[in-house]
PDB file of C-alpha atoms in Angstrom:
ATOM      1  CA  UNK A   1      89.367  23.678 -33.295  1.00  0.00           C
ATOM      2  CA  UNK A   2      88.274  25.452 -36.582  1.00  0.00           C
ATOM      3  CA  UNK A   3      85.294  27.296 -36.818  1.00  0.00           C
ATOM      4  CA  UNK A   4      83.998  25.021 -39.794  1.00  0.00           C
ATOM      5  CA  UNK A   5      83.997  22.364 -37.275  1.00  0.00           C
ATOM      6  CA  UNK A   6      82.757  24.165 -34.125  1.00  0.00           C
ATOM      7  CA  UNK A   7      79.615  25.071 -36.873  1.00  0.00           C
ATOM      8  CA  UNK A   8      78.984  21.495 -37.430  1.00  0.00           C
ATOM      9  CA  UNK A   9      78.692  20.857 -33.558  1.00  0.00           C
ATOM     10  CA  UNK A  10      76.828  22.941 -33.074  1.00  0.00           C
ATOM     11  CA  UNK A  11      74.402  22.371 -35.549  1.00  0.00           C
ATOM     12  CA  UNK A  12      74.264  18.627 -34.449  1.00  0.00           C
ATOM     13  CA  UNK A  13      73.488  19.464 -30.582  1.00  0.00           C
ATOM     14  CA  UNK A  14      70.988  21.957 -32.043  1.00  0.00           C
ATOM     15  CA  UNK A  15      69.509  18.991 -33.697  1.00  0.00           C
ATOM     16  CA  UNK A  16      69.797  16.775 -31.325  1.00  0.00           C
ATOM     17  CA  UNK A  17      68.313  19.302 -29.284  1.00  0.00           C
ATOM     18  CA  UNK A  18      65.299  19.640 -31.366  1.00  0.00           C
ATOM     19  CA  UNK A  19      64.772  15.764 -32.151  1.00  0.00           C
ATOM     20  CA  UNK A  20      64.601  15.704 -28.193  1.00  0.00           C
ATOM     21  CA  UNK A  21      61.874  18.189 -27.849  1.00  0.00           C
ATOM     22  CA  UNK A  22      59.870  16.450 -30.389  1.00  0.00           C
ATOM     23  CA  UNK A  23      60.794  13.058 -28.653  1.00  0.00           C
ATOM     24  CA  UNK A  24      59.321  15.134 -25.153  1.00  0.00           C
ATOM     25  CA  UNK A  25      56.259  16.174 -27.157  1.00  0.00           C
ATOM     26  CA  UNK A  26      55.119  13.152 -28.443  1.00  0.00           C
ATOM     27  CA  UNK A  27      55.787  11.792 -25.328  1.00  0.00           C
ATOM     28  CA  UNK A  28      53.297  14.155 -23.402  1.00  0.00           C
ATOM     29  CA  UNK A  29      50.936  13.299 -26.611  1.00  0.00           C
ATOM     30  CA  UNK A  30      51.166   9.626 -26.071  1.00  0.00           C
ATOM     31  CA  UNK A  31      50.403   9.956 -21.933  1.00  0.00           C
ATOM     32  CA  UNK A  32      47.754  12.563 -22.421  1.00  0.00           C
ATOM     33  CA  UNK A  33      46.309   9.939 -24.982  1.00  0.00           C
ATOM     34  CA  UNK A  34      46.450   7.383 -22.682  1.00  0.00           C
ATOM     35  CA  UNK A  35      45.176   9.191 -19.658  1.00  0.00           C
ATOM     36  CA  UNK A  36      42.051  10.217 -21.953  1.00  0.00           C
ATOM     37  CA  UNK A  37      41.269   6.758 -22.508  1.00  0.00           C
ATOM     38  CA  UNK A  38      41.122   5.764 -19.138  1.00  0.00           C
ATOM     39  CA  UNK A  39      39.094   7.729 -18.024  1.00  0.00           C
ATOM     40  CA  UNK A  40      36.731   7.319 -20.574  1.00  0.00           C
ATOM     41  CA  UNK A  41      37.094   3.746 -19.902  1.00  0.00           C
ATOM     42  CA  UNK A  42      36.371   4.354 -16.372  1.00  0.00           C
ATOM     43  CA  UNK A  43      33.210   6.040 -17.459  1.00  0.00           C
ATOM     44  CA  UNK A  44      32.680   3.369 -19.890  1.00  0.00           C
ATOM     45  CA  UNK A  45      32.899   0.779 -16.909  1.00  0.00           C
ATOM     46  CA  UNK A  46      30.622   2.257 -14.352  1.00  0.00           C
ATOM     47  CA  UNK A  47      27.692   3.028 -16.770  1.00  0.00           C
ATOM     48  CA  UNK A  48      28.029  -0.960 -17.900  1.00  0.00           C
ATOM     49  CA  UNK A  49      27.570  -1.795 -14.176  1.00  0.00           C
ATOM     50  CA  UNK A  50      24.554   0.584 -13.875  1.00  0.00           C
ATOM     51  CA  UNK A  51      23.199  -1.112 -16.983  1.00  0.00           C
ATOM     52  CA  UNK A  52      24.075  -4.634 -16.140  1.00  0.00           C
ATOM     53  CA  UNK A  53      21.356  -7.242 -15.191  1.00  0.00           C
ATOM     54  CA  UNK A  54      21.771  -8.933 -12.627  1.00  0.00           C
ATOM     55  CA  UNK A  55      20.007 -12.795 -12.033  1.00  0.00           C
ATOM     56  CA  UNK A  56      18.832 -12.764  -8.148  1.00  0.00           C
ATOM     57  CA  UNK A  57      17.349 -15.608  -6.655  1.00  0.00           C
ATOM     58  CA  UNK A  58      14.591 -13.459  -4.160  1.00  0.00           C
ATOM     59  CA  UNK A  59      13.251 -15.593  -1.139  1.00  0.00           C
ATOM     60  CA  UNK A  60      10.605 -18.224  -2.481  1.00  0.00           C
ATOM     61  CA  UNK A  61      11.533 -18.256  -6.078  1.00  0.00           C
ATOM     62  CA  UNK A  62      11.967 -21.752  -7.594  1.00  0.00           C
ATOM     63  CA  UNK A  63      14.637 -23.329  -9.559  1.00  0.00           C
ATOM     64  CA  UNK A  64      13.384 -23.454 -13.181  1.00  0.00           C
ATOM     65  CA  UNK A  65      12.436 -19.696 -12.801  1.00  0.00           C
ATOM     66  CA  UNK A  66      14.801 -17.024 -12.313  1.00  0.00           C
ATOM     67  CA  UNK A  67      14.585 -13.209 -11.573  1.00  0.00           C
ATOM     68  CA  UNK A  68      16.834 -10.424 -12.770  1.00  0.00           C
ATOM     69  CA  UNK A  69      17.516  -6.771 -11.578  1.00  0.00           C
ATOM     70  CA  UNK A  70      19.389  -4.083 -12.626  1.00  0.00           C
ATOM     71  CA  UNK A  71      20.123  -0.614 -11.506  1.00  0.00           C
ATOM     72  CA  UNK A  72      16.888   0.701 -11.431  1.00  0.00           C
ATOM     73  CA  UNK A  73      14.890  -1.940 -13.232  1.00  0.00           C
ATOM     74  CA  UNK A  74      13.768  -5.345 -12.204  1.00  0.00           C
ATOM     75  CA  UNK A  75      12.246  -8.184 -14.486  1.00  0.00           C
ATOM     76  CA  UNK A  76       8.162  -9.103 -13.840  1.00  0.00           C
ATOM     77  CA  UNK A  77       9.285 -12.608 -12.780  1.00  0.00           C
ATOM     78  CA  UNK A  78      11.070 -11.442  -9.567  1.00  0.00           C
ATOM     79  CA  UNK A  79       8.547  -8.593  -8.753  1.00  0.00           C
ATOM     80  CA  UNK A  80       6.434 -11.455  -8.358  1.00  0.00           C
ATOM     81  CA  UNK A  81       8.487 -13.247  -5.979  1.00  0.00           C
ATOM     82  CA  UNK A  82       9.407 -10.377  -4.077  1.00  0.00           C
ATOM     83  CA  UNK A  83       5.609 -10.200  -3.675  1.00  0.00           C
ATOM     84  CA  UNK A  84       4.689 -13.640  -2.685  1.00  0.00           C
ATOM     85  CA  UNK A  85       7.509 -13.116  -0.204  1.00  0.00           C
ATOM     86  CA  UNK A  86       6.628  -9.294   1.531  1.00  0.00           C
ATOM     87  CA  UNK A  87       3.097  -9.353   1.141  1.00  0.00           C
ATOM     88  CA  UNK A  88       2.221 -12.387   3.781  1.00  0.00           C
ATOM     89  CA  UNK A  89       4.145 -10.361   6.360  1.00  0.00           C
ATOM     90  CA  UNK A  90       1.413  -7.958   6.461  1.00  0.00           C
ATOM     91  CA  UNK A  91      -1.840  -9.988   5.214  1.00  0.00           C
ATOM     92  CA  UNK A  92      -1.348 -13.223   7.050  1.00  0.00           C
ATOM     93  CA  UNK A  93      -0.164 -12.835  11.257  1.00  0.00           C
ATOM     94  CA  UNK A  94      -1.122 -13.948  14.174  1.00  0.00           C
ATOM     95  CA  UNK A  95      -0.544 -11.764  17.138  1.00  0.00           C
ATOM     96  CA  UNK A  96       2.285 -13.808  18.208  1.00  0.00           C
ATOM     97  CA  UNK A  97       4.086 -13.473  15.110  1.00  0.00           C
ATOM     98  CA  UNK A  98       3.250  -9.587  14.670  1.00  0.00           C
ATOM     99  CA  UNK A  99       6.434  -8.166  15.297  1.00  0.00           C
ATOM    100  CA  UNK A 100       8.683 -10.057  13.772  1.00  0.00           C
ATOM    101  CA  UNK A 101       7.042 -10.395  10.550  1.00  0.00           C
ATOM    102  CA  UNK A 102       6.296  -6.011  10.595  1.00  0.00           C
ATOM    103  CA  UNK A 103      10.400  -6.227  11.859  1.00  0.00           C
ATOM    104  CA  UNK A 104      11.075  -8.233   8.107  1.00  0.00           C
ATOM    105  CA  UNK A 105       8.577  -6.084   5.840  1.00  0.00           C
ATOM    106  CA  UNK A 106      10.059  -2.655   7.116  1.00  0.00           C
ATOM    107  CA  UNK A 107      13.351  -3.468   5.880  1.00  0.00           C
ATOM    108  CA  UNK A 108      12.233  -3.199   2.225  1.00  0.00           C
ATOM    109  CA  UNK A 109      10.438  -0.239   2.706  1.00  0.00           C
ATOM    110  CA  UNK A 110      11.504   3.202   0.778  1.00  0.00           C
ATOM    111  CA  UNK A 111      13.288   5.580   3.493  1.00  0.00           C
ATOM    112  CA  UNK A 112      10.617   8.222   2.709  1.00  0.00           C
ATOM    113  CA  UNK A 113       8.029   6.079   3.324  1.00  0.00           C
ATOM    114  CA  UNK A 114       9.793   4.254   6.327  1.00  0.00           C
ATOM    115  CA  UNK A 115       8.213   6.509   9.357  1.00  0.00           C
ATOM    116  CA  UNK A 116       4.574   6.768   7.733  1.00  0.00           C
ATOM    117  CA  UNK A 117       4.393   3.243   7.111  1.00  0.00           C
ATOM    118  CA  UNK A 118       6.143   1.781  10.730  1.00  0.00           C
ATOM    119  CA  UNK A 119       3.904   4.200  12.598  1.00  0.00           C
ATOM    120  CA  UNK A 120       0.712   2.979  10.749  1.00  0.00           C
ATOM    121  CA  UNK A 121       1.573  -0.717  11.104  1.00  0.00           C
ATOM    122  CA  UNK A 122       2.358  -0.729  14.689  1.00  0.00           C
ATOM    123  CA  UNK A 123      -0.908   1.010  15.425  1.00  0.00           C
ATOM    124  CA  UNK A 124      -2.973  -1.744  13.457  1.00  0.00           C
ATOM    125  CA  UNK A 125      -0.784  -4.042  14.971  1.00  0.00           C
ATOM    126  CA  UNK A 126      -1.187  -3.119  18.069  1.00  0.00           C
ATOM    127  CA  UNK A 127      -5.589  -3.322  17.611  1.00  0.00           C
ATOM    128  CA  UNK A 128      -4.477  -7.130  16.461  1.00  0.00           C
ATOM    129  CA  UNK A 129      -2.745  -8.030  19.426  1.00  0.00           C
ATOM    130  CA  UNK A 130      -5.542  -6.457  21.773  1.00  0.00           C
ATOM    131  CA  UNK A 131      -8.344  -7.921  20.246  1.00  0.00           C
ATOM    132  CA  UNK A 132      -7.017 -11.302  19.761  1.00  0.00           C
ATOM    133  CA  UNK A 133      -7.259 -10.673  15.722  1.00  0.00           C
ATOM    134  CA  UNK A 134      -5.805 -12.774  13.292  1.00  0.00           C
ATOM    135  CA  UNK A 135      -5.980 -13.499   8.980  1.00  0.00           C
ATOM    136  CA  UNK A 136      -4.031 -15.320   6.422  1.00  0.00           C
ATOM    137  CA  UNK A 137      -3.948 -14.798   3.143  1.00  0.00           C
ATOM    138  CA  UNK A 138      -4.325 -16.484   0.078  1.00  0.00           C
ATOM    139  CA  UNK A 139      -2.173 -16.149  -2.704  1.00  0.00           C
ATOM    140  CA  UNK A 140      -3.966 -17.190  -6.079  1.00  0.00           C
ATOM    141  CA  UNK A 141      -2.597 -14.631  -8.712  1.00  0.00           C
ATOM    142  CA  UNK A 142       0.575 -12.209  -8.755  1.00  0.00           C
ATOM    143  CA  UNK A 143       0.215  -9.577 -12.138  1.00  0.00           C
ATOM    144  CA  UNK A 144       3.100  -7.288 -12.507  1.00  0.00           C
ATOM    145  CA  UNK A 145       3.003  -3.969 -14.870  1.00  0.00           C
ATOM    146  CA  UNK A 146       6.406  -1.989 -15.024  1.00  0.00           C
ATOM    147  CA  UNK A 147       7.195  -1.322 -11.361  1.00  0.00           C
ATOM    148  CA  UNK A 148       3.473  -2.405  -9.657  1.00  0.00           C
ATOM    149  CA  UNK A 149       1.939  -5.620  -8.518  1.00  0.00           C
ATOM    150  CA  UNK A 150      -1.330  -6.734  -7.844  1.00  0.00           C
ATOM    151  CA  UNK A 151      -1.977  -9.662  -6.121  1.00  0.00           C
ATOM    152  CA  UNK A 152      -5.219 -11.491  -6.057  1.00  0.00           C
ATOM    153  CA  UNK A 153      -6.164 -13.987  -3.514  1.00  0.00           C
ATOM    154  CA  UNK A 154      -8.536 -15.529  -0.689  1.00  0.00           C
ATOM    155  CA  UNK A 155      -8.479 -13.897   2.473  1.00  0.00           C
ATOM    156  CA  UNK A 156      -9.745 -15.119   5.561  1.00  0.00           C
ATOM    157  CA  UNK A 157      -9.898 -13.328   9.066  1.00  0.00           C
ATOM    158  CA  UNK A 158     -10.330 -14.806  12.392  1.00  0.00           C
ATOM    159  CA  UNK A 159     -11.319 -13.550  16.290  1.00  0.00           C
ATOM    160  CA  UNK A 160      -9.251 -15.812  18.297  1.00  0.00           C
ATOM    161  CA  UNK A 161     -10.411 -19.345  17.061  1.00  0.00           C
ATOM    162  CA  UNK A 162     -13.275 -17.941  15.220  1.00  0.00           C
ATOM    163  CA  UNK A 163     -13.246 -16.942  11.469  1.00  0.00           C
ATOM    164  CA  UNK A 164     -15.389 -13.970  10.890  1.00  0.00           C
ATOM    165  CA  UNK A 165     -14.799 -13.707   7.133  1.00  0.00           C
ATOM    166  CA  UNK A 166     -13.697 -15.203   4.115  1.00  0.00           C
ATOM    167  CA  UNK A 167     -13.291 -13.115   0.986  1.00  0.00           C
ATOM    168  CA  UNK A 168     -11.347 -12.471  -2.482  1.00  0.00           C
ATOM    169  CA  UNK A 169      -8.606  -9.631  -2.176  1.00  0.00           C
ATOM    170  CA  UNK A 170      -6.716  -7.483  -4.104  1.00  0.00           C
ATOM    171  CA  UNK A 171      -3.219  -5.811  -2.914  1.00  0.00           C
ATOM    172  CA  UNK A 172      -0.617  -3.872  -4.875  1.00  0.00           C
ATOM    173  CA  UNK A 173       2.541  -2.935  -4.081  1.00  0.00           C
ATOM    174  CA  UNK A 174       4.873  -0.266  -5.994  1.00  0.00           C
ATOM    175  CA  UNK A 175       8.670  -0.772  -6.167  1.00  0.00           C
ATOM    176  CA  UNK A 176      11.217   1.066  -6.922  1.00  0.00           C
ATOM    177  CA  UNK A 177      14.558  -0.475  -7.862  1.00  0.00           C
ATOM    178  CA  UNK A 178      18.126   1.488  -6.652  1.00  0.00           C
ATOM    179  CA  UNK A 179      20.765   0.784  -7.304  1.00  0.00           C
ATOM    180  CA  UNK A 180      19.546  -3.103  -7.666  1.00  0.00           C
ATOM    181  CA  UNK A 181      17.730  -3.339  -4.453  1.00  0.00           C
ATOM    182  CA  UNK A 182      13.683  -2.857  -4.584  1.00  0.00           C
ATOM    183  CA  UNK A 183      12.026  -1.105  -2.334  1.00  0.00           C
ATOM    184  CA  UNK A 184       8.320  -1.413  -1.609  1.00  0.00           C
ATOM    185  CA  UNK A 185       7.034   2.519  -2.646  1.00  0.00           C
ATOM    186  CA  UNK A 186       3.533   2.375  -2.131  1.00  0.00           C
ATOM    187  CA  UNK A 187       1.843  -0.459  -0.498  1.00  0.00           C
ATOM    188  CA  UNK A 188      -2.402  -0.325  -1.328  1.00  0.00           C
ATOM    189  CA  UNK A 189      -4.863  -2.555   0.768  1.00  0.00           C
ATOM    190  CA  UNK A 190      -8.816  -3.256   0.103  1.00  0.00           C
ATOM    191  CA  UNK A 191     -10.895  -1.600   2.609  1.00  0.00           C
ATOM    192  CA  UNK A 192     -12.253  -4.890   4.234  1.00  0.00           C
ATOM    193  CA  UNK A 193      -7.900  -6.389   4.028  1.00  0.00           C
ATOM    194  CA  UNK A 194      -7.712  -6.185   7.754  1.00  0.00           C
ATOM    195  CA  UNK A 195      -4.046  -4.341   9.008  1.00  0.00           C
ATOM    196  CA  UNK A 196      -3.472  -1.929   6.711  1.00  0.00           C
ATOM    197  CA  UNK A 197      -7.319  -1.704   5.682  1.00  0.00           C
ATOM    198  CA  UNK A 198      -7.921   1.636   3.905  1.00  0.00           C
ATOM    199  CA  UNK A 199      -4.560   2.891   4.270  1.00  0.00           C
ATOM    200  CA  UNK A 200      -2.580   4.045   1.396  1.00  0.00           C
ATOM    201  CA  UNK A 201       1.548   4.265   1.302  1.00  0.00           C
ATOM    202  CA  UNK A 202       2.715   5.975  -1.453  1.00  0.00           C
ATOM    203  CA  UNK A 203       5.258   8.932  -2.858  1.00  0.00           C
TER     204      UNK A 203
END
């Protein structure tokens, strides 16, 4: 072989040799491209789910009106509903029904608030039971402002068969919304509202 032609072969597997790093390197460039925009898709992905509304159909609420929650916000219309649904479990009992319906309400309760509020309820419900006390409230009005709802409505209160009182009420209960479940935050009663009467339940 001449050395003219062992140039030119060598030359050409240099070449080659080159064209194959630069085939290598835009290789790498192309997956590290890629691998970027995955992840940033991933992101991209998991911040539209935090953001996403979601329509919920909370216990009570009719057909033409729907709710919707998101992350950490919820709409007015199914604060509402959440409220005409929680709020008779601790305004309107009878001692036979105590427990279950104080069972239902805890569930919805913030975990920091969870121990304050059972502990409280079970002692008022336990002064119901003994003195043969019953009440039922009245829904007549359900405002909602960000995160808080008041309801207004006609309360009435009983000693065994006998009603001892008849009155208008206000109650509001704070939410807060993680993670698209709401929690009931703070839970205010009127000082005459029977269980829960001058208590307050808040962060």
């Amino acid at each position: 072989m001449s050395e003219g032609s062992g140039g030119r072969e060598y030359f050409m597997e240099l070449n080659q040799y080159r064209a194959g790093k630069r085939e290598q390197g835009l290789l790498k460039f192309v997956i590290l491209v890629l691998t970027v925009a995955l992840i940033a898709e991933g992101f991209f992905l998991i911040e539209l789910a935090r953001r996403q509304r979601i329509v919920l159909v909370p216990p009570g609420l009719g057909e033409v009106q729907e709710g919707w929650i998101s992350d950490r916000q919820a709409g007015p219309e199914y604060l509402k509903q959440m409220t005409r649904f929680l709020l008779p479990l601790v305004t309107s009992f009878h001692p036979r029904t105590l427990d279950p319906q104080l069972s239902l309400f805890l569930h919805h309760v913030a975990p920091e608030q969870y121990g304050s509020v059972k502990a409280q309820l079970l002692s008022q419900g336990e002064r119901a039971v003994k003195n043969d006390l019953s009440q039922v409230f009245y829904i007549q009005e359900v405002e909602v402002k960000g995160n808080i709802a008041r309801a207004t409505g006609l309360l009435k209160r009983f000693v065994g068969k006998n009603q001892t009182s008849e009155e208008v009420m206000t109650y509001e209960i704070s939410y807060e919304i993680r993670h698209g479940r709401p929690y009931v935050a703070g839970i205010v009663l009127t000082p005459t509202a029977g269980i829960g009467a001058s208590n307050r339940h808040r962060e």
